[in-house]
Short mmCIF file of C-alpha atoms and ligand atoms in Angstrom, two decimals:
data_model
loop_
_atom_site.label_atom_id
_atom_site.label_comp_id
_atom_site.label_asym_id
_atom_site.label_seq_id
_atom_site.Cartn_x
_atom_site.Cartn_y
_atom_site.Cartn_z
CA MET C 128 59.00 84.65 83.41
CA ARG C 129 59.89 87.51 81.44
CA ARG C 130 57.50 90.31 80.71
CA PRO C 131 56.85 91.83 77.46
CA VAL C 132 57.91 94.84 76.61
CA VAL C 133 56.66 96.17 73.74
CA ALA C 134 58.66 99.80 72.10
CA GLY C 135 57.43 101.90 69.57
CA ASN C 136 60.34 103.81 67.95
CA TRP C 137 58.28 107.31 65.70
CA LYS C 138 62.18 107.80 64.98
CA MET C 139 62.09 111.38 63.12
CA ASN C 140 58.38 111.54 62.54
CA LEU C 141 55.20 112.79 64.22
CA LEU C 142 54.83 116.77 65.04
CA GLN C 143 53.17 117.44 68.34
CA SER C 144 49.75 117.48 67.48
CA GLU C 145 49.94 114.36 65.84
CA ALA C 146 51.92 112.97 68.58
CA GLU C 147 49.11 114.44 70.57
CA ASP C 148 46.22 112.42 68.88
CA LEU C 149 48.29 109.13 68.27
CA VAL C 150 48.97 108.65 72.35
CA LYS C 151 45.17 109.89 72.98
CA GLN C 152 44.04 107.20 70.84
CA LEU C 153 46.36 104.41 72.81
CA ILE C 154 45.62 105.63 76.34
CA ASP C 155 41.67 105.05 75.32
CA GLN C 156 42.83 101.55 75.86
CA LYS C 157 42.64 101.08 79.37
CA GLU C 158 43.88 97.05 79.54
CA LEU C 159 46.95 98.06 77.33
CA THR C 160 49.86 98.19 80.02
CA ARG C 161 48.34 95.05 81.90
CA ASN C 162 50.46 92.53 80.69
CA VAL C 163 52.81 94.17 78.59
CA ASP C 164 55.26 97.24 79.11
CA ILE C 165 54.81 99.74 76.66
CA VAL C 166 57.69 102.52 76.02
CA LEU C 167 57.08 105.31 73.56
CA ALA C 168 60.15 106.61 72.25
CA PRO C 169 59.22 110.29 70.29
CA PRO C 170 61.03 112.79 69.16
CA PHE C 171 62.86 114.66 71.69
CA THR C 172 60.63 118.18 70.22
CA ALA C 173 57.41 115.80 71.15
CA LEU C 174 58.62 114.07 74.83
CA ALA C 175 56.67 116.86 76.70
CA ILE C 176 53.81 116.57 75.17
CA VAL C 177 53.05 112.64 75.31
CA ARG C 178 55.00 113.05 79.39
CA LYS C 179 52.16 114.74 80.28
CA LEU C 180 49.46 112.68 78.62
CA VAL C 181 50.56 109.11 79.32
CA HIS C 182 50.80 110.20 83.03
CA GLY C 183 49.27 107.88 84.53
CA SER C 184 49.08 105.46 82.15
CA GLY C 185 51.35 103.12 82.80
CA ILE C 186 53.14 103.81 79.19
CA GLN C 187 57.04 104.53 79.73
CA LEU C 188 59.05 106.82 77.67
CA ALA C 189 62.43 106.33 75.85
CA GLY C 190 64.70 108.94 73.77
CA GLN C 191 65.64 107.43 70.64
CA ASN C 192 69.44 108.60 71.60
CA ILE C 193 71.81 110.67 73.51
CA TYR C 194 75.44 111.56 73.74
CA PHE C 195 77.91 110.03 76.51
CA GLU C 196 79.10 113.57 77.71
CA SER C 197 77.01 115.01 80.58
CA ASN C 198 77.04 118.29 79.91
CA GLY C 199 79.34 121.11 77.97
CA ALA C 200 79.94 122.48 74.93
CA TRP C 201 78.30 119.76 72.70
CA THR C 202 75.93 121.60 69.95
CA GLY C 203 72.87 119.23 69.42
CA GLU C 204 73.68 116.68 71.32
CA ILE C 205 71.42 115.73 74.12
CA SER C 206 72.56 114.51 78.15
CA ALA C 207 71.56 111.21 79.67
CA ALA C 208 70.27 113.78 82.89
CA MET C 209 68.37 115.65 80.40
CA LEU C 210 66.47 112.42 79.21
CA ARG C 211 65.84 111.72 82.57
CA ASP C 212 64.74 114.60 83.01
CA SER C 213 61.99 115.41 80.08
CA GLY C 214 60.57 111.52 81.90
CA CYS C 215 62.40 109.30 79.86
CA LYS C 216 62.71 105.80 81.91
CA TYR C 217 64.66 105.00 78.80
CA VAL C 218 66.95 105.49 75.86
CA ILE C 219 67.41 103.49 72.51
CA LEU C 220 71.32 102.96 71.44
CA GLY C 221 73.07 100.57 68.95
CA HIS C 222 70.17 101.44 66.34
CA SER C 223 71.32 100.38 63.08
CA GLU C 224 70.54 103.60 61.28
CA ARG C 225 72.34 105.52 63.89
CA ARG C 226 75.29 103.25 62.98
CA SER C 227 74.74 103.47 59.68
CA TYR C 228 73.61 106.80 58.56
CA PHE C 229 75.80 108.46 61.82
CA HIS C 230 78.59 106.13 61.86
CA GLU C 231 78.51 105.30 65.22
CA ASP C 232 80.35 102.02 65.92
CA ASP C 233 80.72 100.13 69.05
CA VAL C 234 83.43 102.08 71.34
CA LEU C 235 80.70 105.38 71.11
CA ILE C 236 77.96 103.15 71.59
CA ASN C 237 79.61 101.18 74.80
CA LYS C 238 80.67 104.42 75.51
CA LYS C 239 76.64 106.04 74.97
CA ILE C 240 75.62 102.71 77.09
CA LYS C 241 77.45 103.82 80.57
CA ALA C 242 77.06 107.12 80.23
CA ALA C 243 72.48 105.79 80.26
CA LEU C 244 73.34 103.37 83.03
CA ASN C 245 75.59 105.84 85.38
CA ASP C 246 73.02 108.59 85.37
CA GLU C 247 69.91 105.96 85.88
CA LEU C 248 68.71 105.39 82.01
CA HIS C 249 67.51 102.10 81.17
CA VAL C 250 68.87 101.05 77.65
CA ILE C 251 67.66 99.33 74.54
CA PHE C 252 70.64 97.86 72.74
CA CYS C 253 70.26 97.03 68.98
CA VAL C 254 72.11 94.47 67.51
CA GLY C 255 71.55 92.86 64.29
CA GLU C 256 73.69 92.30 61.01
CA THR C 257 72.87 93.37 57.13
CA LEU C 258 71.87 90.91 54.33
CA GLU C 259 75.06 91.01 53.23
CA GLN C 260 76.81 89.42 56.40
CA ARG C 261 73.55 87.28 57.20
CA GLU C 262 73.98 85.96 53.25
CA GLN C 263 77.89 85.38 54.10
CA ASN C 264 76.42 83.28 56.84
CA GLU C 265 78.15 86.33 59.64
CA THR C 266 74.83 86.63 61.42
CA ARG C 267 76.21 85.17 64.68
CA GLU C 268 80.11 86.24 64.52
CA ILE C 269 78.19 89.90 63.70
CA VAL C 270 75.65 90.22 66.00
CA GLU C 271 78.49 88.24 69.13
CA SER C 272 80.88 91.67 68.67
CA GLN C 273 78.18 93.68 68.98
CA LEU C 274 77.37 92.62 72.18
CA LYS C 275 80.88 91.94 72.89
CA PHE C 276 82.42 95.63 72.34
CA GLY C 277 78.95 97.34 72.94
CA LEU C 278 78.68 95.64 76.70
CA GLU C 279 82.25 95.97 77.84
CA GLY C 280 83.15 96.76 81.42
CA LEU C 281 79.20 96.79 82.74
CA ALA C 282 78.67 94.84 85.69
CA THR C 283 76.31 92.18 85.93
CA SER C 284 74.09 94.50 88.01
CA ASP C 285 73.83 96.72 85.13
CA LEU C 286 72.36 94.46 82.93
CA GLU C 287 68.83 94.92 85.10
CA LYS C 288 69.04 98.30 83.49
CA LEU C 289 69.35 96.42 79.77
CA ILE C 290 67.01 95.27 77.08
CA ILE C 291 68.10 93.72 73.79
CA ALA C 292 66.96 94.09 70.76
CA TYR C 293 67.80 92.11 67.83
CA GLU C 294 66.82 93.71 64.87
CA PRO C 295 68.61 91.97 61.18
CA VAL C 296 69.13 95.17 59.05
CA TRP C 297 67.42 93.90 56.39
CA ALA C 298 64.42 93.99 58.01
CA ILE C 299 64.17 97.53 59.24
CA GLY C 300 61.42 99.38 56.98
CA THR C 301 61.63 97.00 54.24
CA GLY C 302 58.33 95.36 55.07
CA LYS C 303 60.92 91.79 55.32
CA ASN C 304 60.97 90.32 58.29
CA ALA C 305 62.63 87.57 59.55
CA THR C 306 60.58 84.28 60.19
CA PRO C 307 59.97 83.00 63.56
CA GLU C 308 61.99 80.60 63.27
CA GLN C 309 65.16 82.67 62.00
CA ALA C 310 64.52 85.71 64.46
CA GLN C 311 64.02 82.54 67.61
CA GLU C 312 67.52 80.84 66.41
CA VAL C 313 69.07 84.16 66.97
CA HIS C 314 67.67 85.37 69.91
CA HIS C 315 68.52 82.11 71.31
CA PHE C 316 72.02 82.33 70.16
CA ILE C 317 72.17 85.80 72.23
CA ARG C 318 70.87 84.59 75.32
CA ALA C 319 73.43 81.89 75.58
CA PHE C 320 76.00 84.70 74.37
CA LEU C 321 74.78 86.32 77.47
CA GLU C 322 75.11 83.47 80.26
CA THR C 323 78.47 82.94 79.60
CA THR C 324 78.94 85.81 79.85
CA PHE C 325 76.87 87.09 82.59
CA GLY C 326 75.26 84.37 83.66
CA LYS C 327 72.24 81.52 84.00
CA SER C 328 70.07 84.16 86.21
CA THR C 329 70.63 87.01 84.14
CA ALA C 330 70.25 85.80 80.66
CA GLU C 331 66.93 83.93 81.93
CA SER C 332 66.04 87.68 83.23
CA ILE C 333 66.88 89.69 80.48
CA ARG C 334 64.22 90.96 77.74
CA ILE C 335 65.00 90.21 74.04
CA GLN C 336 63.12 92.25 71.88
CA TYR C 337 62.94 91.34 68.05
CA GLY C 338 62.52 94.69 65.12
CA GLY C 339 62.11 94.67 61.92
CA SER C 340 58.69 95.17 59.76
CA VAL C 341 56.93 93.63 62.58
CA ASN C 342 53.52 94.89 62.25
CA GLN C 343 50.23 93.04 63.23
CA GLY C 344 49.84 90.06 60.31
CA ASN C 345 53.20 88.92 61.78
CA SER C 346 53.64 89.81 65.36
CA LYS C 347 51.65 87.05 67.18
CA SER C 348 54.06 84.30 65.63
CA LEU C 349 57.30 86.08 66.41
CA MET C 350 56.32 86.73 70.21
CA ALA C 351 55.29 83.05 70.67
CA GLN C 352 58.64 82.16 70.21
CA LYS C 353 60.55 81.16 73.06
CA ASP C 354 63.65 83.35 73.32
CA ILE C 355 60.98 86.72 71.72
CA ASP C 356 60.27 89.00 74.97
CA GLY C 357 58.47 91.32 72.97
CA ALA C 358 58.82 93.65 70.05
CA LEU C 359 60.64 96.99 69.24
CA VAL C 360 57.93 98.23 66.34
CA GLY C 361 59.02 101.44 63.37
CA SER C 362 56.58 102.23 60.82
CA ALA C 363 53.88 100.35 62.45
CA SER C 364 53.92 102.51 65.95
CA LEU C 365 52.97 105.34 64.09
CA ASN C 366 49.02 103.74 63.80
CA ALA C 367 47.30 103.70 67.02
CA GLU C 368 45.54 100.62 65.39
CA SER C 369 47.93 98.57 64.48
CA PHE C 370 50.28 99.60 67.58
CA ILE C 371 47.52 98.34 69.63
CA GLY C 372 47.38 95.08 67.47
CA ILE C 373 50.47 94.11 68.25
CA ILE C 374 50.54 95.49 71.64
CA ASN C 375 47.74 92.58 72.31
CA SER C 376 49.32 89.45 70.13
CA THR C 377 51.95 90.43 72.58
CA ALA C 378 50.78 90.25 76.10
P1 PGA L 7 60.26 98.76 61.43
O1 PGA L 7 62.19 99.51 62.32
O2 PGA L 7 59.36 98.51 62.51
O3 PGA L 7 59.85 99.83 60.85
O4 PGA L 7 61.29 98.33 60.21
C1 PGA L 7 61.97 99.07 63.79
C2 PGA L 7 63.25 100.15 64.48
O5 PGA L 7 64.14 100.84 63.44
O6 PGA L 7 62.98 99.95 65.08
#
C-alpha cells in the first residue's frame, strides 16, 4: 500500500504573517496527517516561520527550487544543503513554471535532482505535457522523455527518495483539470516506464501525485484512481479550508 502524499506548492505567494495564519489553521486539525503525508512548499522567505509552526505536527517542508552547485558565487541561488538546513525534507524540481519561464531543460533538472539526492533531500519531480503536445498526441512521448532524461544516472535506491508529480501544463492554474481517466492513463504509463527502467518493486512503491487545478470538488474522483497517490496543489493550497478538503478526500 502506498501512503498518499498531498503537497501544497505556494509558489510566489504569502508573506510571513499570511503564512502563519494559514499554517495555524492547518495544525489545528490534529488528525490531518494520520493517513496522508502532508508537505508544504512555502517561498524561501517563509520557511523559518513555517518550520517553527509545524514542529511536532508531522507536516513536512519542501523548497520550491535549488541550484545544483553546493556553494559559491551563484548570486540569488539556494543549495540543497541550505534547504535541509532550513528544515526541508523535500524539494520540487522540474515544475513546468521553472521549465517554461526560467528555461530549465532536462539536463539542468537532472543535475538538480542528483544534487538534491546527494544532500539527502527527497525530490518531487514534475513532468507533464503542454496542450499543444496533448492535441498532437505526444503526451506519452513527452512524459517518457522528461522521465528518461530527468532520472538519467540514478540508482534504483535513489528512487526511494523520489515522488513523481504528473502535471499536465494545460491544467496548471487554468481551472481545467484532467479527467480522472486521462490522469490515470498517464499515471499508469509512468508506472510502467518506472517498472521497465527500475524494476517492479520500485515501480509499485513509488508515489505518483497528480497536479493541475486540483480542488475540493475534483480531488475525490482523481484520488480514487489506482495509480494516483496524492496531489500537488497550487492555488487551492493557499486556502486552509480547500487544502484540508483535498487532504481529507485523499485519506
Ligand atoms: P494549481 O497548481 O493547483 O494552481 O493548478 C499546481 C502546481 O503548479 O503545482
